[in-house]
CSV table of N, CA and C in Angstrom, one decimal:
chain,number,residue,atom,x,y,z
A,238,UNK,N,101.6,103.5,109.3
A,238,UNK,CA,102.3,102.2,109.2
A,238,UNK,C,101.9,101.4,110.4
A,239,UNK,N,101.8,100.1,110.4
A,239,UNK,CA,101.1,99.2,111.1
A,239,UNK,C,102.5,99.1,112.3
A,240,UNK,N,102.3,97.7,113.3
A,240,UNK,CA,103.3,97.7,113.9
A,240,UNK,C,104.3,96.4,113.3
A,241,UNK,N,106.0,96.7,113.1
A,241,UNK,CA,106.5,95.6,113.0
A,241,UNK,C,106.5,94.4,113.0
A,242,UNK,N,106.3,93.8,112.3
A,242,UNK,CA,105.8,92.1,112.2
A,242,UNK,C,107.1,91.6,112.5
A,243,UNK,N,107.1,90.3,113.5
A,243,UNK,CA,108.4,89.3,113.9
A,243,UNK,C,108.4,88.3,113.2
A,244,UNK,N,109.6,87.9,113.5
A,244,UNK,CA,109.6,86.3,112.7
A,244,UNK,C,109.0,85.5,113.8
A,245,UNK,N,108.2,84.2,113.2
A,245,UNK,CA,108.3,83.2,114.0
A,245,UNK,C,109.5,82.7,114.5
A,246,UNK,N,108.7,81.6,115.7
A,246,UNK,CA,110.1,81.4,116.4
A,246,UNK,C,110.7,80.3,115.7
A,247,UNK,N,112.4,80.5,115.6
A,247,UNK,CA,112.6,79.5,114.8
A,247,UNK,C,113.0,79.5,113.4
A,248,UNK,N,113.0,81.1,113.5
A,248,UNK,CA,113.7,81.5,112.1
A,248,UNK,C,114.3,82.9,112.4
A,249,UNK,N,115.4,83.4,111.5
A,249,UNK,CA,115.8,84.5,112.0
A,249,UNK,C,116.4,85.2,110.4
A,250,UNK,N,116.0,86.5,110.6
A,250,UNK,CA,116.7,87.2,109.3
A,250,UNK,C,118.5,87.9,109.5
A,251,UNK,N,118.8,88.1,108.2
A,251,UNK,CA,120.0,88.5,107.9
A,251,UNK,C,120.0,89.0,106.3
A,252,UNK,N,120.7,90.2,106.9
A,252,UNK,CA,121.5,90.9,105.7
A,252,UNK,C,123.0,90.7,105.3
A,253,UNK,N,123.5,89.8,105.7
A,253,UNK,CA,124.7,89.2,105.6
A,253,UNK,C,124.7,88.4,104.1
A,254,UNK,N,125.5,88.8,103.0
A,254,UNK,CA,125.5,88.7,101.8
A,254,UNK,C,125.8,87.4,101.5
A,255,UNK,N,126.9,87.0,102.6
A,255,UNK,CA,127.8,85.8,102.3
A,255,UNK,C,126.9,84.4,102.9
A,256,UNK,N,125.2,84.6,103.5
A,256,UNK,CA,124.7,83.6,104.4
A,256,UNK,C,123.9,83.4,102.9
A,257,UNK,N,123.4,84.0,101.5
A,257,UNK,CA,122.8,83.5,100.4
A,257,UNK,C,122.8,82.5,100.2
A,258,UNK,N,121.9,81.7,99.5
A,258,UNK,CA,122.1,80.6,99.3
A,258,UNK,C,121.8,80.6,97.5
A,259,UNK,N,122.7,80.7,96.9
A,259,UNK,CA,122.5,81.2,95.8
A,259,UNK,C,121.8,80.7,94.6
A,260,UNK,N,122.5,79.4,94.7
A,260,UNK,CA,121.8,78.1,93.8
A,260,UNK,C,120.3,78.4,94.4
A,261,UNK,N,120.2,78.0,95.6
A,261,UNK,CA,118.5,78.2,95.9
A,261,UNK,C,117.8,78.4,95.6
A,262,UNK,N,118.2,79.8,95.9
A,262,UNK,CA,117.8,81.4,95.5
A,262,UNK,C,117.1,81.0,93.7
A,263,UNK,N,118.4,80.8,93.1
A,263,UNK,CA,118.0,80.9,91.8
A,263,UNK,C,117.1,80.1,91.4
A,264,UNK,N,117.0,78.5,91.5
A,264,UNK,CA,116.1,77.7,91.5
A,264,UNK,C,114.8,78.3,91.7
A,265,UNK,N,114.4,78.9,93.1
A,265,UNK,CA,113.1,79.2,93.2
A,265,UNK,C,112.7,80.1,92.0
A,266,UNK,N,113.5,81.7,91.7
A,266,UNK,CA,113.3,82.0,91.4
A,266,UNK,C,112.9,81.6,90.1
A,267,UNK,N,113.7,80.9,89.0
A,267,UNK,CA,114.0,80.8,87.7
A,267,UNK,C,112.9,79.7,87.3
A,268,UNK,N,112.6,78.8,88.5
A,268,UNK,CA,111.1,77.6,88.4
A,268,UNK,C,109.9,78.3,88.6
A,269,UNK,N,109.7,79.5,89.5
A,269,UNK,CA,108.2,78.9,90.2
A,269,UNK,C,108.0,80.7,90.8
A,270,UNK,N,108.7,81.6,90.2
A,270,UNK,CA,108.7,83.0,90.1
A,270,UNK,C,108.2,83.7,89.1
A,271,UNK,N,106.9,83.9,88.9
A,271,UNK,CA,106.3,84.8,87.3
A,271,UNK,C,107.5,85.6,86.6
A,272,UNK,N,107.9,86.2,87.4
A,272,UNK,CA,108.7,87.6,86.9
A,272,UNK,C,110.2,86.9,86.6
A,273,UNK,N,110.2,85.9,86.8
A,273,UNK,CA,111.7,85.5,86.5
A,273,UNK,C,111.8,84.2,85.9
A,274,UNK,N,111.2,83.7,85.4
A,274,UNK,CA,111.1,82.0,85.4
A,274,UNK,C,111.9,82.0,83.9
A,275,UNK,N,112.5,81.0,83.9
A,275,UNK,CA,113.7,81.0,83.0
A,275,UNK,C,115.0,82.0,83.1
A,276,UNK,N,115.0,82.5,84.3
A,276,UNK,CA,116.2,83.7,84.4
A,276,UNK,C,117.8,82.4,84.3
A,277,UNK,N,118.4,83.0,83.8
A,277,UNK,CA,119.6,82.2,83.6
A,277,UNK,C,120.8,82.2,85.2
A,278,UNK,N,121.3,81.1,86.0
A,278,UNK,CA,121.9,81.1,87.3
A,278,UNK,C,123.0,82.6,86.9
A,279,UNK,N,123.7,82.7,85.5
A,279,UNK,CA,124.8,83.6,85.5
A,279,UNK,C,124.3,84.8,85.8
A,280,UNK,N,122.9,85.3,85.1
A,280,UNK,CA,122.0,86.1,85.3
A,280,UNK,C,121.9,86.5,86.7
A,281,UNK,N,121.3,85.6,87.2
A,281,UNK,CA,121.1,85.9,89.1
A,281,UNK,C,122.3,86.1,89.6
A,282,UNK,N,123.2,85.6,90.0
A,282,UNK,CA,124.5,85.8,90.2
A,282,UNK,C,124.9,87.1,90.0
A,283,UNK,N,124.7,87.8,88.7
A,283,UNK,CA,125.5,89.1,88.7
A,283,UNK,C,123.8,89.9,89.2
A,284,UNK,N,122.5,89.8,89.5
A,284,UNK,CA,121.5,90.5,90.3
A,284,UNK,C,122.1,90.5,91.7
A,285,UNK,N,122.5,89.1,92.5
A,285,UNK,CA,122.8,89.0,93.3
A,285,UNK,C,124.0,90.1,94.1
A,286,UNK,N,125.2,89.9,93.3
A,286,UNK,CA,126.2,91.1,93.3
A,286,UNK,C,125.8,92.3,93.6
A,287,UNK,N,125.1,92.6,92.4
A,287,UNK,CA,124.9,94.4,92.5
A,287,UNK,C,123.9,95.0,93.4
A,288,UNK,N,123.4,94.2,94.4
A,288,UNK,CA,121.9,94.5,95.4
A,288,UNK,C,122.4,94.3,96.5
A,289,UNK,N,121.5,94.5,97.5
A,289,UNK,CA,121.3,94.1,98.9
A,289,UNK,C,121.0,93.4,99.0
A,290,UNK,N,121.4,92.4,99.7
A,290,UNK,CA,120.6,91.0,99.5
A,290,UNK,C,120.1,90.6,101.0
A,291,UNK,N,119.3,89.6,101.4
A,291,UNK,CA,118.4,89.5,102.4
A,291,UNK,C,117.7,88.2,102.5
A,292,UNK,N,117.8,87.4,103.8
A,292,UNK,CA,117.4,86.5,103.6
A,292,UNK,C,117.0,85.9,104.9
A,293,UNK,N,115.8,84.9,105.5
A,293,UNK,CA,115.7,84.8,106.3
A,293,UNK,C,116.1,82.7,106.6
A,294,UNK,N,116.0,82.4,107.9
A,294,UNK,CA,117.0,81.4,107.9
A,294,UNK,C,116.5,80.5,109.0
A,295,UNK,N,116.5,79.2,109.2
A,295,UNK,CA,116.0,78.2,109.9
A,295,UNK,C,117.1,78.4,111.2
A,296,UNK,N,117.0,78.8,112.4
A,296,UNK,CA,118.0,78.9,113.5
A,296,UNK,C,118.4,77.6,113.3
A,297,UNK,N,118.2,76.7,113.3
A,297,UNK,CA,118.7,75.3,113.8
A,297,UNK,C,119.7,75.1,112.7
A,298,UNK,N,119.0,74.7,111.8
A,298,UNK,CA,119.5,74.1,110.3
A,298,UNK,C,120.1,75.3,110.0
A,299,UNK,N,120.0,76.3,109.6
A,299,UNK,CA,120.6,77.7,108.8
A,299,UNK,C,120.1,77.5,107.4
A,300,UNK,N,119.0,76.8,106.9
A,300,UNK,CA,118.6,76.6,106.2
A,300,UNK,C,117.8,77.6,105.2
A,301,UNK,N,117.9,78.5,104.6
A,301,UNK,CA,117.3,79.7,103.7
A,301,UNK,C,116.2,79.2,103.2
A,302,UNK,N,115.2,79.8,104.1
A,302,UNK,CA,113.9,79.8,103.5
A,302,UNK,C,112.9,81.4,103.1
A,303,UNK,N,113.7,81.8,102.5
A,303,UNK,CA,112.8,83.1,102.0
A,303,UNK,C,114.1,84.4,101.4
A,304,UNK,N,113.7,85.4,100.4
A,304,UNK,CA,115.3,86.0,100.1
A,304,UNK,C,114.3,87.5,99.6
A,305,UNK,N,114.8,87.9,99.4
A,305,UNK,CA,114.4,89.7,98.9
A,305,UNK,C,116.0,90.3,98.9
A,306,UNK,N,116.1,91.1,97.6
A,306,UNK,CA,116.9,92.3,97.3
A,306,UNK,C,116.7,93.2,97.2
A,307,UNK,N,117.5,94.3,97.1
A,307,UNK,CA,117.0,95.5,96.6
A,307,UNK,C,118.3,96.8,96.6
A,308,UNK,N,117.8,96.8,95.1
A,308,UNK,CA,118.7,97.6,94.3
A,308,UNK,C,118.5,99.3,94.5
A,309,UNK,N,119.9,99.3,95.1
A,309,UNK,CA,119.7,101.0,96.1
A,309,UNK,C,121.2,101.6,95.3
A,310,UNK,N,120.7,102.9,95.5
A,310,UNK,CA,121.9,103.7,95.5
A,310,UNK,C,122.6,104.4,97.2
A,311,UNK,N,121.8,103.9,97.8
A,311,UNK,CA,122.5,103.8,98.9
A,311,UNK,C,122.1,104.7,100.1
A,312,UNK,N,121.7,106.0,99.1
A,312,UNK,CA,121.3,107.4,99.5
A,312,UNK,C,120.1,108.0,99.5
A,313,UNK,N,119.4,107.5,98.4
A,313,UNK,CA,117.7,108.4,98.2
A,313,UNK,C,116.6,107.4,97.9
A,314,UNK,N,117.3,106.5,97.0
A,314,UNK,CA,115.9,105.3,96.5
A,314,UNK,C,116.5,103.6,96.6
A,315,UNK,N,115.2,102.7,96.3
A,315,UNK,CA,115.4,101.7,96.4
A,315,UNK,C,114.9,101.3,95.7
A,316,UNK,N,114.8,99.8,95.1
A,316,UNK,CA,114.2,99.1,94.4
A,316,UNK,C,113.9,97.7,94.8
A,317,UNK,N,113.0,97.1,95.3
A,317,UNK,CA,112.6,95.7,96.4
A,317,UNK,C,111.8,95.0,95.5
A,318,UNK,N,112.9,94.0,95.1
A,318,UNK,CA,112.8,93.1,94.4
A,318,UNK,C,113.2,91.6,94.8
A,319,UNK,N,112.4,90.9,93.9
A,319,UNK,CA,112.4,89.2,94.2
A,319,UNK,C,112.6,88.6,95.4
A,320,UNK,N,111.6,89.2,95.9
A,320,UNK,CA,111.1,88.9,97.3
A,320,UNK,C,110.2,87.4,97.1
A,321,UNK,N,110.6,86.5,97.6
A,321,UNK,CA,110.5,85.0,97.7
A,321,UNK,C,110.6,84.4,98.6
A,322,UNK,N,109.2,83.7,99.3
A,322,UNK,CA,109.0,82.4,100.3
A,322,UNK,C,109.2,81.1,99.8
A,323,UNK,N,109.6,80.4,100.3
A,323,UNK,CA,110.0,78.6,100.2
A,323,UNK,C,108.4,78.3,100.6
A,324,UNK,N,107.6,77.8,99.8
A,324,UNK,CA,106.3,77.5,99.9
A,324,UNK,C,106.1,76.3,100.8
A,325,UNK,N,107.3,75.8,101.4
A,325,UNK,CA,106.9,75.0,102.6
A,325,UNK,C,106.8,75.8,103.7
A,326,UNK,N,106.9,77.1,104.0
A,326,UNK,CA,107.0,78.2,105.4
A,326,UNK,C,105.9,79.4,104.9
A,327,UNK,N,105.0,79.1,103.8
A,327,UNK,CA,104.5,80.3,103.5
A,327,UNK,C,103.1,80.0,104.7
A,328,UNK,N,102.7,81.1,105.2
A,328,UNK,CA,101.5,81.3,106.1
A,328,UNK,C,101.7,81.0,107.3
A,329,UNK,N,103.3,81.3,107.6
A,329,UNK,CA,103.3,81.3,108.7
A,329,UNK,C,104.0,82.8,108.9
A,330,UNK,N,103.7,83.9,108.3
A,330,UNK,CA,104.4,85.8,108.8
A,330,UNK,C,105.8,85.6,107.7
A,331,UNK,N,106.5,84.4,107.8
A,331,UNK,CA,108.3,84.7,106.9
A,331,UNK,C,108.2,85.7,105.9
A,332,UNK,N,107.7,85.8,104.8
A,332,UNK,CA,107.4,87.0,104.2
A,332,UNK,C,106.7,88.1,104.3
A,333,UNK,N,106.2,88.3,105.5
A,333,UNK,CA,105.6,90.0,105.6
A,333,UNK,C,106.4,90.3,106.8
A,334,UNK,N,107.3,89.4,107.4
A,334,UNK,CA,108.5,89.7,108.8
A,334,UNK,C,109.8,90.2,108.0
A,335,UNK,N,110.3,89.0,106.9
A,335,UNK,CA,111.4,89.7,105.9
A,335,UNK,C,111.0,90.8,105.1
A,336,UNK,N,110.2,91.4,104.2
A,336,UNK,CA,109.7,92.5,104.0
A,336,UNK,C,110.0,93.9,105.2
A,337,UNK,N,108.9,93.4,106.1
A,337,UNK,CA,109.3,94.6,107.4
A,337,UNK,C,110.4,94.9,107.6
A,338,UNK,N,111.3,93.8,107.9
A,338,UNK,CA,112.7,93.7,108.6
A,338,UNK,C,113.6,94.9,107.2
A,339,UNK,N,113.8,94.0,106.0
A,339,UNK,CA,113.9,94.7,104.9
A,339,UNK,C,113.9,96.1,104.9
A,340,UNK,N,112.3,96.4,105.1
A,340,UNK,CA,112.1,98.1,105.2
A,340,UNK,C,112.7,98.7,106.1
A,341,UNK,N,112.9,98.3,107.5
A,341,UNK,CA,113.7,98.7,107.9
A,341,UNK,C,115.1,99.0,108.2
A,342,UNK,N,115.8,97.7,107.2
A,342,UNK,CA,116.9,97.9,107.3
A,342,UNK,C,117.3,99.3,106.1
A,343,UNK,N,117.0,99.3,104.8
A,343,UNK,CA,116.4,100.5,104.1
A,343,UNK,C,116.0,102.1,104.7
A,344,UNK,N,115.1,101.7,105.6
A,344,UNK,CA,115.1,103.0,106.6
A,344,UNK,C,116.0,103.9,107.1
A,345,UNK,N,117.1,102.6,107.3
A,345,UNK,CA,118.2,103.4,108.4
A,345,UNK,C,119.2,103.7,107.6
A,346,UNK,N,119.1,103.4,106.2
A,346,UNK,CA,120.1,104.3,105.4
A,346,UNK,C,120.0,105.5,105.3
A,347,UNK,N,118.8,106.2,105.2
A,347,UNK,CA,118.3,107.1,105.0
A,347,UNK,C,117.3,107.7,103.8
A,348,UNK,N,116.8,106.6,103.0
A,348,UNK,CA,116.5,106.3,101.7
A,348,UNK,C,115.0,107.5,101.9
A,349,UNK,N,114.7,108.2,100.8
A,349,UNK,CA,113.5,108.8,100.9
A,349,UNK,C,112.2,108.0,99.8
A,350,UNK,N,112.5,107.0,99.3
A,350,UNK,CA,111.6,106.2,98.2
A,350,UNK,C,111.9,104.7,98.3
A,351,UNK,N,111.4,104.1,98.1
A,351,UNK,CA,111.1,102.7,97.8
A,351,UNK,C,110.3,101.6,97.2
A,352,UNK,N,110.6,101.4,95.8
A,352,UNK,CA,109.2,101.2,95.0
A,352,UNK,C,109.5,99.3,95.1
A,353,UNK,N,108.7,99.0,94.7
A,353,UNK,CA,108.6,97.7,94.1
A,353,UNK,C,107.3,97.5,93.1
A,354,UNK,N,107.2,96.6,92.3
A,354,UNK,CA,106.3,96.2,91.5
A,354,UNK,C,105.7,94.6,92.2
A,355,UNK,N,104.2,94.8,92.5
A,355,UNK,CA,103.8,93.1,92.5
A,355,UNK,C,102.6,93.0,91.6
A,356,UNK,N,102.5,91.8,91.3
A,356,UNK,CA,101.0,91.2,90.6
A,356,UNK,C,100.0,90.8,91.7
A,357,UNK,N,100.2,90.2,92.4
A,357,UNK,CA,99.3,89.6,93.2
A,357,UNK,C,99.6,89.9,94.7
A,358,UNK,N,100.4,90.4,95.3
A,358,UNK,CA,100.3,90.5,96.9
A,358,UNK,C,100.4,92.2,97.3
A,359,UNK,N,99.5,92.9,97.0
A,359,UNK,CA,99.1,94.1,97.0
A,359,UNK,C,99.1,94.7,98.8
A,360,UNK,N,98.1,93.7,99.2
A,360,UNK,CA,97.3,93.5,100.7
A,360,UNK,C,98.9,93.8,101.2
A,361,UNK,N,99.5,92.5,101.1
A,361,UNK,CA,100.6,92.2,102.4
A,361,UNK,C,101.9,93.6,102.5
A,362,UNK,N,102.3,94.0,101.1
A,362,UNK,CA,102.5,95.1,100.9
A,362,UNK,C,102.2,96.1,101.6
A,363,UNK,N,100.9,96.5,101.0
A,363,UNK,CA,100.0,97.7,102.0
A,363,UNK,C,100.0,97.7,103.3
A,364,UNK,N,100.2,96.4,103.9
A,364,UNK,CA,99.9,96.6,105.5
A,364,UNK,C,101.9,96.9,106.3
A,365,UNK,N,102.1,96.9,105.4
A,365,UNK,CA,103.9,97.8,105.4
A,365,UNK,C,104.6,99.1,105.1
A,366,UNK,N,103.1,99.4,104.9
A,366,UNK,CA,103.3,101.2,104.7
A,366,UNK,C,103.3,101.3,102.7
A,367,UNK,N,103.6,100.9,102.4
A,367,UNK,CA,103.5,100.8,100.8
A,367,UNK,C,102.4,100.8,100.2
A,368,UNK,N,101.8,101.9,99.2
A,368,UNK,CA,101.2,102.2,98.7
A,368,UNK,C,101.1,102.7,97.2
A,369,UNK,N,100.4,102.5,96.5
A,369,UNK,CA,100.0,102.8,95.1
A,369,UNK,C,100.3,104.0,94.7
A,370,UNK,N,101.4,104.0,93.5
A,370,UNK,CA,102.0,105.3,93.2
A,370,UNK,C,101.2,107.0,93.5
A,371,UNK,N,101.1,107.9,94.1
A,371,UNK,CA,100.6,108.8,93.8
A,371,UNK,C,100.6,109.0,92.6
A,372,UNK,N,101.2,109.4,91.9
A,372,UNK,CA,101.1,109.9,90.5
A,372,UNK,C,102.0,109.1,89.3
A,373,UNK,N,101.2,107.6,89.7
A,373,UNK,CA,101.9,106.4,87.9
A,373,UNK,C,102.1,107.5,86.7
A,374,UNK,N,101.2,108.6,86.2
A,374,UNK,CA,101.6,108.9,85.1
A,374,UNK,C,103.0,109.6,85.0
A,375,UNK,N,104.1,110.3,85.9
A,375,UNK,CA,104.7,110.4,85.9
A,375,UNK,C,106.2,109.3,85.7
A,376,UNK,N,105.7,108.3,86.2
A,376,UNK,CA,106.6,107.5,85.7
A,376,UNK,C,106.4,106.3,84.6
A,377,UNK,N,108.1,105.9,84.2
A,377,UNK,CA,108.2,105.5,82.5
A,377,UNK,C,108.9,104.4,82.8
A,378,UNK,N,109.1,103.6,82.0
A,378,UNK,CA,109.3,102.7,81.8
A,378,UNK,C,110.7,102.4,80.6
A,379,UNK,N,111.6,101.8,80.2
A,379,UNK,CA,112.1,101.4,78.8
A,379,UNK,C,112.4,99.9,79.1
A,380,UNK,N,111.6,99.0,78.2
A,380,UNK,CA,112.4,97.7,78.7
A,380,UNK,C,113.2,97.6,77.0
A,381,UNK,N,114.1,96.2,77.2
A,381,UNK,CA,114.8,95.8,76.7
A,381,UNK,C,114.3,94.3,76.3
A,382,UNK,N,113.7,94.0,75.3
A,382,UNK,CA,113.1,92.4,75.2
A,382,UNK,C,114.4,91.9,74.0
């Protein structure tokens, strides 16, 4: 695993559930998110609830620019989902610093797994210790369409 990535200066993360910005949140997600686009606000709301939620934040403003959850049992696994930058802060580290930060706050549960699924950001992933299933045939899938 690489070393810790910081936030820039000028933004700061939190696991504090009550700092969400929920409407936001859902907007980005439900507009301009592959994996969610059309998700309904009542929808995210009860995602929001049942996860960890995570978010990083403009020091000045307190302004929420970027969010990631993840659906844990608290004890052995995790699930790191809808992980989201405000595309006015993207390329500047906010999402590979919230990720890290993330992993580690996960870490200190004691968790021994942590999957996520991406389409397209493989790289930024990998350079966080995350890696390509050893053995995908073992795992299944059931969706519900």
């Amino acid at each position: 695993m690489t070393d810790t990535p910081t936030l820039p200066a000028g933004y700061e993360f939190s696991a504090d559930p009550d700092r969400v910005d929920a409407g936001r949140v859902h907007h980005w997600l439900s507009t301009d998110a592959y994996w969610a686009l059309g998700r309904s606000r009542d929808r995210q709301d009860l995602a929001i609830a049942g996860s960890l939620n995570f978010g990083v934040y403009e020091t000045v403003s307190g302004e929420q620019v970027a969010y990631a959850r993840a659906v844990t049992d608290g004890a052995t696994f995790a699930w790191l989902c809808d992980v989201y930058v405000d595309p006015a802060v993207r390329g500047k580290g906010v999402g590979t610093a919230l990720v890290a930060a993330v992993r580690e706050h996960l870490r200190s549960l004691g968790l021994r797994r942590v999957l996520l699924a991406t389409h397209d950001a493989h790289g930024v992933y990998e350079k966080l210790g995350f890696a390509p299933l050893e053995h995908p045939g073992r795992w299944m899938a059931l969706h519900f369409e």
